[in-house]
Short mmCIF file of C-alpha atoms and ligand atoms in Angstrom, two decimals:
data_model
loop_
_atom_site.label_atom_id
_atom_site.label_comp_id
_atom_site.label_asym_id
_atom_site.label_seq_id
_atom_site.Cartn_x
_atom_site.Cartn_y
_atom_site.Cartn_z
CA MET A 322 80.51 24.77 -12.92
CA LYS A 323 80.24 23.14 -9.55
CA ASN A 324 82.40 25.38 -7.56
CA ASP A 325 80.45 28.36 -6.27
CA LEU A 326 83.54 30.37 -5.36
CA LEU A 327 84.88 30.12 -8.90
CA ARG A 328 81.42 30.95 -10.31
CA THR A 329 81.22 34.04 -8.13
CA ALA A 330 84.77 35.15 -8.83
CA TYR A 331 84.17 35.09 -12.60
CA SER A 332 80.78 36.81 -12.34
CA SER A 333 80.44 39.35 -15.14
CA GLU A 334 78.07 41.35 -12.94
CA GLU A 335 80.59 41.57 -10.15
CA PHE A 336 83.25 42.68 -12.64
CA ARG A 337 80.89 45.38 -14.04
CA LYS A 338 80.20 46.69 -10.55
CA ARG A 339 83.75 46.71 -9.21
CA GLY A 340 85.09 47.98 -12.54
CA HIS A 341 82.82 51.00 -12.61
CA GLN A 342 83.44 51.64 -8.88
CA LEU A 343 87.15 51.63 -9.45
CA VAL A 344 87.08 53.84 -12.60
CA ASP A 345 85.06 56.34 -10.57
CA GLU A 346 87.51 56.21 -7.70
CA LEU A 347 90.55 56.54 -10.03
CA ALA A 348 88.91 59.47 -11.88
CA ALA A 349 88.30 61.20 -8.62
CA HIS A 350 91.86 60.54 -7.66
CA LEU A 351 93.17 61.91 -10.88
CA ALA A 352 90.98 65.08 -10.57
CA GLN A 353 92.19 65.64 -7.00
CA THR A 354 95.79 64.96 -7.71
CA ILE A 355 96.18 67.30 -10.70
CA SER A 356 94.06 70.03 -9.06
CA ASP A 357 95.52 73.15 -7.50
CA LYS A 358 95.49 71.72 -4.08
CA PRO A 359 96.55 68.09 -4.27
CA ALA A 360 96.91 66.00 -1.17
CA LYS A 361 100.36 64.71 -0.16
CA VAL A 362 102.41 63.17 -3.01
CA ILE A 363 103.35 60.39 -0.59
CA ASP A 364 102.16 59.62 2.88
CA TRP A 365 105.49 58.08 3.89
CA LYS A 366 105.67 55.16 6.37
CA SER A 367 108.58 53.03 7.35
CA PRO A 368 108.78 49.56 5.72
CA MET A 369 107.97 47.95 9.02
CA GLU A 370 104.86 50.05 9.72
CA GLU A 371 103.67 49.29 6.13
CA HIS A 372 104.33 45.63 6.60
CA GLU A 373 102.31 45.65 9.84
CA PHE A 374 99.44 47.49 8.21
CA TRP A 375 99.09 45.05 5.36
CA THR A 376 99.45 41.99 7.59
CA ASP A 377 96.61 43.34 9.75
CA PHE A 378 94.62 44.22 6.63
CA LEU A 379 94.88 40.62 5.30
CA GLU A 380 93.30 39.41 8.60
CA ASN A 381 90.92 42.20 9.32
CA GLY A 382 90.38 44.56 6.45
CA LYS A 383 87.50 44.49 3.93
CA ALA A 384 88.13 43.14 0.45
CA ASP A 385 86.13 46.03 -0.99
CA ASN A 386 88.77 48.37 0.39
CA VAL A 387 91.88 46.87 -1.10
CA PHE A 388 92.15 49.48 -3.83
CA SER A 389 91.11 52.58 -1.83
CA GLU A 390 93.68 51.65 0.92
CA THR A 391 96.39 50.93 -1.69
CA LEU A 392 95.74 54.36 -3.08
CA LYS A 393 96.49 55.94 0.33
CA HIS A 394 99.50 53.90 0.82
CA SER A 395 101.07 54.62 -2.66
CA ILE A 396 103.07 57.43 -4.23
CA HIS A 397 101.08 59.56 -6.59
CA VAL A 398 102.91 60.16 -9.84
CA HIS A 399 100.21 62.45 -11.26
CA ASN A 400 100.74 64.94 -8.38
CA PRO A 401 102.64 67.91 -9.85
CA THR A 402 105.00 67.71 -6.80
CA TYR A 403 106.12 64.26 -7.93
CA ILE A 404 109.43 65.16 -9.44
CA GLY A 405 111.58 62.29 -8.40
CA HIS A 406 112.34 59.00 -10.37
CA GLN A 407 111.97 58.67 -14.12
CA VAL A 408 108.55 57.10 -13.99
CA THR A 409 105.96 58.88 -15.98
CA ALA A 410 102.34 59.95 -15.07
CA PRO A 411 100.66 57.55 -17.42
CA LEU A 412 97.86 58.80 -19.76
CA PRO A 413 94.56 57.73 -18.31
CA ILE A 414 93.69 55.90 -21.50
CA THR A 415 96.59 53.53 -20.96
CA ALA A 416 95.04 52.40 -17.61
CA VAL A 417 92.05 51.43 -19.74
CA SER A 418 94.30 49.50 -22.21
CA SER A 419 96.00 47.74 -19.34
CA MET A 420 92.73 46.47 -18.03
CA PHE A 421 91.83 45.34 -21.46
CA SER A 422 95.14 43.56 -21.85
CA ALA A 423 94.86 41.93 -18.37
CA LEU A 424 91.40 40.51 -19.06
CA LEU A 425 92.12 39.30 -22.56
CA ASN A 426 95.53 37.91 -21.41
CA ASN A 427 96.82 37.32 -24.91
CA GLY A 428 100.24 35.94 -24.14
CA MET A 429 101.96 37.05 -27.39
CA ALA A 430 104.66 34.30 -27.57
CA VAL A 431 103.24 32.85 -30.83
CA TYR A 432 101.18 34.72 -33.32
CA GLU A 433 97.74 33.19 -32.62
CA MET A 434 98.21 34.11 -28.93
CA GLY A 435 97.87 37.78 -29.88
CA MET A 436 97.11 38.37 -33.47
CA ALA A 437 96.03 42.01 -33.06
CA SER A 438 98.72 42.91 -30.67
CA THR A 439 101.47 41.22 -32.68
CA ALA A 440 100.55 43.18 -35.86
CA MET A 441 100.38 46.38 -33.74
CA GLU A 442 103.81 45.58 -32.40
CA ARG A 443 105.18 45.47 -35.94
CA ILE A 444 103.51 48.81 -36.87
CA VAL A 445 104.69 50.55 -33.67
CA THR A 446 108.25 49.29 -33.86
CA ASP A 447 108.40 50.13 -37.63
CA THR A 448 107.22 53.66 -36.77
CA LEU A 449 110.04 54.02 -34.08
CA CYS A 450 112.58 52.74 -36.53
CA GLU A 451 111.52 55.31 -39.05
CA LYS A 452 111.63 58.14 -36.52
CA ILE A 453 115.21 57.02 -35.56
CA GLY A 454 116.24 57.20 -39.23
CA PHE A 455 116.72 53.53 -39.88
CA ALA A 456 116.01 52.04 -43.37
CA GLU A 457 113.41 49.65 -44.37
CA ASP A 458 115.29 46.48 -43.27
CA SER A 459 115.23 47.56 -39.68
CA ARG A 460 113.10 45.76 -37.16
CA GLY A 461 112.25 45.85 -33.60
CA PHE A 462 110.07 44.26 -30.84
CA LEU A 463 108.77 45.29 -27.41
CA THR A 464 110.04 43.76 -24.20
CA SER A 465 109.78 44.06 -20.50
CA GLY A 466 111.91 46.98 -19.41
CA GLY A 467 115.12 48.84 -20.35
CA THR A 468 117.23 46.53 -18.21
CA LEU A 469 116.15 43.40 -20.15
CA ALA A 470 116.36 45.30 -23.40
CA ASN A 471 119.86 46.27 -22.86
CA LEU A 472 120.76 42.63 -22.00
CA THR A 473 119.00 41.44 -25.12
CA ALA A 474 120.91 43.99 -27.28
CA LEU A 475 124.26 43.08 -25.93
CA LEU A 476 123.53 39.34 -26.53
CA ALA A 477 122.57 40.27 -30.15
CA ALA A 478 125.86 42.32 -30.33
CA ARG A 479 127.96 39.34 -29.19
CA LYS A 480 126.32 37.06 -31.63
CA ALA A 481 126.89 39.42 -34.50
CA LYS A 482 130.45 40.48 -33.67
CA VAL A 483 132.11 37.50 -31.99
CA THR A 484 132.88 34.64 -34.31
CA ASP A 485 133.12 31.97 -31.44
CA ASP A 486 129.79 30.04 -31.21
CA ILE A 487 129.17 30.93 -27.57
CA TRP A 488 125.53 29.78 -27.81
CA THR A 489 126.66 26.23 -28.37
CA GLU A 490 130.23 26.08 -26.93
CA GLY A 491 129.93 28.45 -23.94
CA HIS A 492 132.24 31.25 -23.00
CA SER A 493 136.01 30.91 -23.23
CA ALA A 494 137.62 33.99 -24.74
CA SER A 495 137.99 37.28 -22.89
CA LEU A 496 135.37 39.63 -24.17
CA GLY A 497 134.52 43.19 -23.30
CA ILE A 498 132.19 46.11 -23.78
CA ILE A 499 132.88 49.86 -23.51
CA VAL A 500 130.60 52.08 -21.49
CA SER A 501 130.77 55.36 -19.81
CA GLU A 502 131.38 55.46 -16.10
CA GLU A 503 128.03 57.28 -15.99
CA ALA A 504 126.02 54.38 -17.74
CA HIS A 505 123.08 52.87 -16.02
CA TYR A 506 124.05 50.05 -13.66
CA CYS A 507 122.15 47.56 -15.84
CA ALA A 508 124.84 47.64 -18.48
CA ASP A 509 127.41 46.47 -15.80
CA ARG A 510 124.92 43.87 -14.66
CA ALA A 511 124.23 42.65 -18.32
CA ALA A 512 127.98 42.27 -18.84
CA ARG A 513 128.34 40.17 -15.72
CA ILE A 514 125.39 38.01 -16.54
CA MET A 515 126.96 37.40 -20.00
CA GLY A 516 130.06 36.16 -18.12
CA LEU A 517 132.33 39.04 -19.15
CA GLY A 518 133.39 39.59 -15.58
CA GLU A 519 134.52 42.88 -14.18
CA LYS A 520 137.45 43.09 -16.58
CA GLY A 521 135.03 42.86 -19.46
CA ILE A 522 133.25 46.14 -18.40
CA ILE A 523 135.51 48.80 -19.67
CA LYS A 524 134.55 52.21 -18.30
CA ILE A 525 135.29 55.50 -19.95
CA PRO A 526 135.79 58.48 -17.65
CA ALA A 527 133.17 61.19 -17.92
CA THR A 528 133.82 64.84 -18.81
CA ASN A 529 133.15 67.58 -16.40
CA ASP A 530 129.53 67.64 -17.61
CA PHE A 531 129.21 63.90 -17.03
CA LYS A 532 129.21 62.81 -20.73
CA MET A 533 131.46 60.01 -21.98
CA ASN A 534 134.90 61.64 -22.64
CA THR A 535 135.39 60.17 -26.08
CA SER A 536 138.90 61.41 -26.25
CA PHE A 537 139.86 58.39 -24.06
CA LEU A 538 138.27 55.87 -26.55
CA GLU A 539 141.28 55.01 -28.74
CA GLU A 540 143.73 54.57 -25.90
CA THR A 541 141.33 52.57 -23.85
CA LEU A 542 140.61 50.02 -26.70
CA GLU A 543 144.30 49.71 -27.22
CA SER A 544 144.94 48.91 -23.69
CA ALA A 545 142.00 46.40 -23.59
CA LYS A 546 143.54 44.65 -26.55
CA SER A 547 147.00 44.52 -25.03
CA ASN A 548 145.33 42.87 -22.04
CA GLY A 549 143.93 40.18 -24.27
CA ILE A 550 140.32 41.39 -24.21
CA THR A 551 138.30 41.46 -27.45
CA VAL A 552 135.93 44.40 -27.28
CA PHE A 553 132.73 43.76 -29.29
CA ALA A 554 130.35 46.64 -28.30
CA ILE A 555 130.12 50.16 -27.14
CA ILE A 556 127.13 51.83 -25.44
CA GLY A 557 126.16 55.42 -25.69
CA SER A 558 123.75 56.79 -22.93
CA ALA A 559 120.92 58.95 -24.28
CA PRO A 560 120.95 60.32 -21.65
CA SER A 561 122.69 58.78 -18.60
CA THR A 562 120.43 58.31 -15.63
CA ALA A 563 121.99 60.28 -12.75
CA THR A 564 122.39 63.54 -14.56
CA GLY A 565 120.44 63.11 -17.72
CA MET A 566 123.30 64.16 -19.93
CA TYR A 567 123.59 62.76 -23.46
CA ASP A 568 126.75 61.13 -24.65
CA ASP A 569 128.13 62.28 -27.96
CA LEU A 570 126.56 59.71 -30.17
CA GLU A 571 128.20 60.86 -33.35
CA ALA A 572 131.65 60.50 -31.91
CA ILE A 573 130.87 57.10 -30.52
CA SER A 574 129.37 56.08 -33.87
CA SER A 575 132.47 56.92 -35.84
CA PHE A 576 134.70 55.13 -33.32
CA SER A 577 132.61 52.08 -33.51
CA LYS A 578 132.52 52.06 -37.22
CA LYS A 579 136.31 52.45 -37.37
CA HIS A 580 136.78 49.43 -35.07
CA ASN A 581 133.99 47.30 -36.23
CA LEU A 582 132.21 47.43 -32.86
CA TRP A 583 128.47 47.08 -32.18
CA PHE A 584 127.05 50.53 -31.47
CA HIS A 585 124.26 50.40 -28.90
CA VAL A 586 122.24 53.41 -27.76
CA ASP A 587 120.57 53.17 -24.25
CA GLY A 588 117.86 55.66 -24.92
CA ALA A 589 115.62 54.12 -22.12
CA HIS A 590 114.87 57.62 -20.88
CA GLY A 591 115.55 60.15 -23.59
CA GLY A 592 115.36 58.04 -26.84
CA ALA A 593 111.87 59.58 -26.81
CA ALA A 594 113.45 62.86 -27.97
CA ILE A 595 113.20 61.35 -31.55
CA PHE A 596 109.61 62.82 -31.42
CA SER A 597 110.75 66.41 -30.43
CA LYS A 598 111.68 68.77 -33.29
CA LYS A 599 113.43 71.01 -30.73
CA TYR A 600 115.44 68.33 -28.92
CA LYS A 601 116.01 65.75 -31.56
CA TYR A 602 119.58 67.22 -31.78
CA THR A 603 120.54 65.52 -28.58
CA LEU A 604 120.24 62.16 -30.46
CA LYS A 605 122.51 63.16 -33.39
CA GLY A 606 124.25 59.96 -34.49
CA ILE A 607 121.50 57.60 -33.28
CA GLU A 608 120.66 56.67 -36.88
CA ASN A 609 123.99 54.95 -36.99
CA ALA A 610 123.37 52.70 -34.03
CA ASP A 611 123.08 48.98 -34.40
CA SER A 612 120.50 48.84 -31.66
CA VAL A 613 118.43 51.34 -29.70
CA VAL A 614 116.37 51.01 -26.42
CA ILE A 615 113.42 53.33 -25.69
CA ASP A 616 111.20 52.90 -22.65
CA GLY A 617 107.47 53.69 -22.99
CA HIS A 618 107.06 53.96 -19.27
CA LYS A 619 109.46 56.83 -18.97
CA MET A 620 109.17 59.65 -21.55
CA LEU A 621 106.25 58.28 -23.51
CA MET A 622 103.46 58.33 -20.87
CA MET A 623 102.83 54.63 -20.76
CA PRO A 624 102.40 52.48 -17.56
CA ALA A 625 105.15 50.19 -16.57
CA ILE A 626 106.43 48.13 -18.22
CA THR A 627 107.03 48.48 -21.93
CA THR A 628 110.23 48.94 -23.89
CA ALA A 629 111.09 48.98 -27.54
CA LEU A 630 114.32 47.36 -28.75
CA LEU A 631 115.20 48.39 -32.27
CA PHE A 632 117.70 47.04 -34.69
CA LYS A 633 119.17 48.89 -37.65
CA ASP A 634 119.73 45.54 -39.49
CA GLY A 635 116.53 43.58 -38.67
CA ALA A 636 118.28 40.26 -39.37
CA ASN A 637 120.28 40.74 -36.15
CA SER A 638 117.13 40.73 -34.12
CA TYR A 639 116.56 37.14 -35.12
CA THR A 640 119.83 35.56 -34.28
CA THR A 641 120.12 36.35 -30.57
CA PHE A 642 118.52 33.27 -29.19
CA SER A 643 119.11 30.86 -32.01
CA GLN A 644 121.64 28.13 -32.78
CA LYS A 645 122.28 29.24 -36.30
CA ALA A 646 122.21 32.59 -37.93
CA ASP A 647 120.42 31.14 -40.93
CA TYR A 648 117.65 29.20 -39.09
CA LEU A 649 115.14 31.66 -40.39
CA LEU A 650 115.39 30.46 -43.93
CA GLY A 651 115.27 26.87 -42.85
CA GLU A 652 112.27 27.22 -40.67
CA SER A 653 109.95 29.38 -42.59
CA GLU A 654 109.25 30.64 -46.08
CA GLY A 655 109.22 34.35 -45.41
CA GLU A 656 110.30 36.54 -42.56
CA ASP A 657 109.03 35.19 -39.22
CA TRP A 658 108.32 38.45 -37.61
CA TYR A 659 105.02 37.43 -35.98
CA ASN A 660 106.29 34.76 -33.68
CA LEU A 661 107.76 37.13 -31.21
CA ALA A 662 109.05 34.78 -28.50
CA LYS A 663 111.83 33.68 -30.86
CA ARG A 664 113.33 37.09 -30.62
CA THR A 665 112.44 38.13 -26.99
CA PHE A 666 113.85 37.01 -23.70
CA GLU A 667 110.29 36.51 -22.53
CA CYS A 668 108.13 33.73 -23.54
CA THR A 669 104.81 35.09 -22.36
CA LYS A 670 104.48 38.93 -22.27
CA THR A 671 101.65 41.44 -21.90
CA MET A 672 99.86 43.06 -24.80
CA MET A 673 102.17 46.07 -24.42
CA SER A 674 101.89 47.19 -28.08
CA LEU A 675 98.34 48.04 -27.31
CA HIS A 676 99.44 51.16 -25.26
CA TRP A 677 101.59 52.41 -28.07
CA PHE A 678 99.10 51.70 -30.76
CA THR A 679 96.17 53.26 -28.73
CA LEU A 680 98.21 56.48 -28.20
CA LEU A 681 99.27 56.83 -31.83
CA LYS A 682 95.70 56.24 -32.98
CA THR A 683 93.95 58.41 -30.37
CA TYR A 684 96.38 61.39 -30.13
CA GLY A 685 99.02 60.93 -32.93
CA GLU A 686 102.70 61.46 -32.51
CA ASP A 687 102.12 65.06 -31.57
CA ILE A 688 101.36 64.10 -27.97
CA PHE A 689 104.89 62.64 -27.67
CA GLU A 690 106.32 65.78 -29.20
CA GLU A 691 104.42 67.98 -26.78
CA TYR A 692 105.27 66.03 -23.73
CA VAL A 693 109.00 65.58 -24.36
CA THR A 694 109.45 69.25 -25.50
CA SER A 695 107.58 70.86 -22.71
CA LEU A 696 109.36 68.82 -19.95
CA TYR A 697 112.78 69.30 -21.48
CA ASN A 698 111.93 73.12 -21.58
CA LEU A 699 110.90 72.88 -17.96
CA GLY A 700 114.23 71.39 -17.11
CA ARG A 701 115.99 74.43 -18.52
CA ASP A 702 113.61 76.80 -16.87
CA PHE A 703 114.15 75.18 -13.52
CA ALA A 704 117.96 75.21 -13.98
CA GLU A 705 117.66 78.95 -14.59
CA LEU A 706 115.55 79.44 -11.49
CA ILE A 707 118.14 77.67 -9.38
CA GLN A 708 121.13 79.70 -10.78
CA LYS A 709 119.43 82.95 -10.02
CA ASP A 710 119.16 82.03 -6.29
CA THR A 711 122.37 82.51 -4.58
CA GLN A 712 121.48 80.05 -1.87
CA PHE A 713 121.38 77.16 -4.38
CA GLU A 714 124.04 75.51 -6.51
CA LEU A 715 123.11 73.86 -9.83
CA ALA A 716 125.23 70.66 -10.50
CA LEU A 717 125.28 71.31 -14.27
CA GLU A 718 123.21 72.77 -17.04
CA PRO A 719 120.76 70.05 -17.96
CA ASP A 720 120.45 68.43 -21.36
CA SER A 721 117.05 66.87 -20.49
CA ASN A 722 114.33 67.05 -17.80
CA ILE A 723 116.73 65.75 -15.03
CA VAL A 724 118.00 68.61 -12.85
CA CYS A 725 120.50 68.16 -9.95
CA PHE A 726 121.13 70.87 -7.41
CA ARG A 727 121.80 71.45 -3.77
CA PHE A 728 121.03 73.89 -1.04
CA LYS A 729 124.15 76.01 -0.34
CA PRO A 730 123.30 78.70 2.18
CA HIS A 731 125.79 81.42 3.01
CA GLY A 732 127.90 80.70 5.96
CA ILE A 733 127.74 76.94 5.92
CA LYS A 734 131.08 75.17 5.61
CA ASN A 735 131.58 73.03 2.54
CA GLU A 736 132.14 69.89 4.61
CA HIS A 737 128.69 70.15 6.13
CA LEU A 738 126.75 70.54 2.83
CA ASN A 739 126.41 66.83 2.23
CA LYS A 740 124.91 66.20 5.54
CA LEU A 741 122.55 69.20 5.29
CA ASN A 742 121.25 68.10 1.97
CA ILE A 743 120.82 64.47 3.00
CA LYS A 744 118.66 65.66 5.86
CA ILE A 745 116.60 68.00 3.58
CA ARG A 746 115.95 65.20 1.22
CA GLN A 747 114.76 62.89 3.98
CA GLU A 748 112.46 65.61 5.53
CA LEU A 749 111.04 66.33 2.17
CA LEU A 750 110.18 62.69 1.80
CA GLU A 751 108.63 62.42 5.17
CA SER A 752 106.64 65.65 4.84
CA GLY A 753 105.16 64.49 1.55
CA GLU A 754 105.12 68.10 0.18
CA PHE A 755 107.45 67.16 -2.66
CA TYR A 756 108.97 63.92 -3.94
CA VAL A 757 112.59 64.49 -5.05
CA VAL A 758 115.36 61.94 -5.14
CA GLN A 759 119.10 62.10 -4.69
CA THR A 760 122.44 61.36 -6.45
CA THR A 761 126.07 61.70 -5.41
CA LEU A 762 128.31 63.15 -8.07
CA ARG A 763 132.06 62.95 -7.47
CA GLY A 764 131.53 62.84 -3.73
CA VAL A 765 128.97 65.74 -3.61
CA PHE A 766 125.49 64.94 -2.62
CA TYR A 767 122.75 66.54 -4.72
CA LEU A 768 119.03 66.70 -4.79
CA ARG A 769 117.97 65.13 -8.03
CA THR A 770 114.68 65.88 -9.81
CA THR A 771 113.12 64.42 -12.93
CA LEU A 772 110.34 66.50 -14.30
CA MET A 773 108.05 63.78 -15.51
CA ASN A 774 104.61 65.44 -15.00
CA PRO A 775 103.23 67.85 -17.57
CA PHE A 776 101.22 69.53 -14.75
CA THR A 777 104.30 70.57 -12.92
CA THR A 778 104.88 74.32 -13.55
CA ILE A 779 107.67 76.71 -12.65
CA ALA A 780 105.43 77.93 -9.83
CA HIS A 781 105.70 74.38 -8.17
CA LEU A 782 109.51 74.51 -8.64
CA THR A 783 109.63 78.02 -7.08
CA ALA A 784 107.68 76.72 -4.13
CA LEU A 785 110.02 73.72 -3.86
CA LEU A 786 113.00 76.07 -3.48
CA LYS A 787 111.11 77.80 -0.78
CA VAL A 788 110.32 74.74 1.09
CA ILE A 789 113.96 73.59 0.97
CA LYS A 790 114.99 76.97 2.44
CA ARG A 791 112.52 76.65 5.24
CA ILE A 792 113.43 73.00 5.99
CA GLY A 793 117.17 73.67 5.54
CA GLY A 794 117.01 76.67 7.75
CA ASN A 795 115.76 74.60 10.72
CA ILE A 796 118.37 71.92 10.34
CA ALA A 797 121.51 72.28 12.58
CA VAL A 798 124.68 70.90 11.06
C1 PLP B 529 115.78 53.74 -16.55
C2 PLP B 529 116.96 53.30 -17.35
C3 PLP B 529 117.29 52.05 -17.51
C4 PLP B 529 116.49 50.85 -16.95
O1 PLP B 529 115.30 50.71 -17.56
P1 PLP B 529 114.01 49.88 -16.90
O2 PLP B 529 112.95 50.13 -17.82
O3 PLP B 529 113.82 50.61 -15.55
O4 PLP B 529 114.50 48.51 -16.68
C5 PLP B 529 118.40 51.72 -18.34
N1 PLP B 529 119.18 52.73 -18.83
C6 PLP B 529 118.85 54.04 -18.63
C7 PLP B 529 119.76 55.04 -19.26
C8 PLP B 529 117.78 54.44 -17.86
O5 PLP B 529 117.44 55.63 -17.72
#
């Protein structure tokens, strides 16, 4: 190699040195973050300040400090006061598998570009299918995120249920899908990408506790039909994102069976409850789904981004992106499960199966059981704590580890409560004491927490309520 820059950049000694240094740094970060006295969960800066900092750093900073500075300028999901979005605190071993995957860079599109990881993907998705309660002919694959997986599932649904050859001829008929008004926005986005238009996204109102109100299903389908829309799929949220409430999958399943609709379960967050003896009941009916999405980077302790998309009838997983449903038989002797890009949206993807396989081999399924069960338990404990305090209002009894509530001190008028809680949330963010997010439910602003961190205890949550009282008490509305 002539080029000295390239030679230095590929130096194995340099890699060893920086790698060891970084592992030491990250281990220290981890120890500090999950200690009794962690630093701020986020050292919040405005987007402009942050942009200025990194612009200057590119000019004047030291390359050796990129990671240590990034650490200071990032949110720390391992901090027990991180109780915001549905992103997990990844198990440290998955940071090692991430590094391994990055260096080997097996692209996975065809079998020989990832022999081990392709076989692992089959094993991992078969395990998930079995946990769901699917039979032997079920199949799945891993893909880049719940959003992409939901789109892929709906494409498979359309292929399976609509007789027009849309893949070849394009879209002409009016088609639709049924979702709860509480479904994740990516369902709406997927439908629009598929050309269904606004009229093709048929929303079912939610009940008082934010689950799909299945008593509206029959009349809604009738009215869609009379408007000339052919409905081909229905999505159950397991659970929905804002409130963490599970739709009644059994009711949706019977409805879909009766009307020959594709039944898709968006279990991006809580599909992981298949591993929890105690909370599996939330998913009753999932075994009848035609397709299921489960994110590894939410309730299964893996780094972003890895999602399983699982099909009850494995054959359906092969037809999404193909001209003919029977191409498989024409192109290969047996089942072509090992050429993954034929079934996924992606061509190249990361060796994401390595995370799942490493966790199963190192810790077994028990670790998923412990994680999901303890965090769902904590959700219930936190809700109880909120209910006991007369200065707080719980939005609703949680089904999962997502808990929404607001500060409602005595003597403050109802019309001022939204403003008060908006200010509390902003001050919490800027103080870096706790990271919580927000949601507006039927016009009411709530603080929203997702308990993603097994190191968060009821003591942290008690402290949170105290901090909110302190902050809230100083805000004039
Ligand atoms: C998080 C979430 C998604 C989106 O998944 P990504 O992996 O972030 O793309 C979709 N649906 C539900 C119910 C979710 O909770």
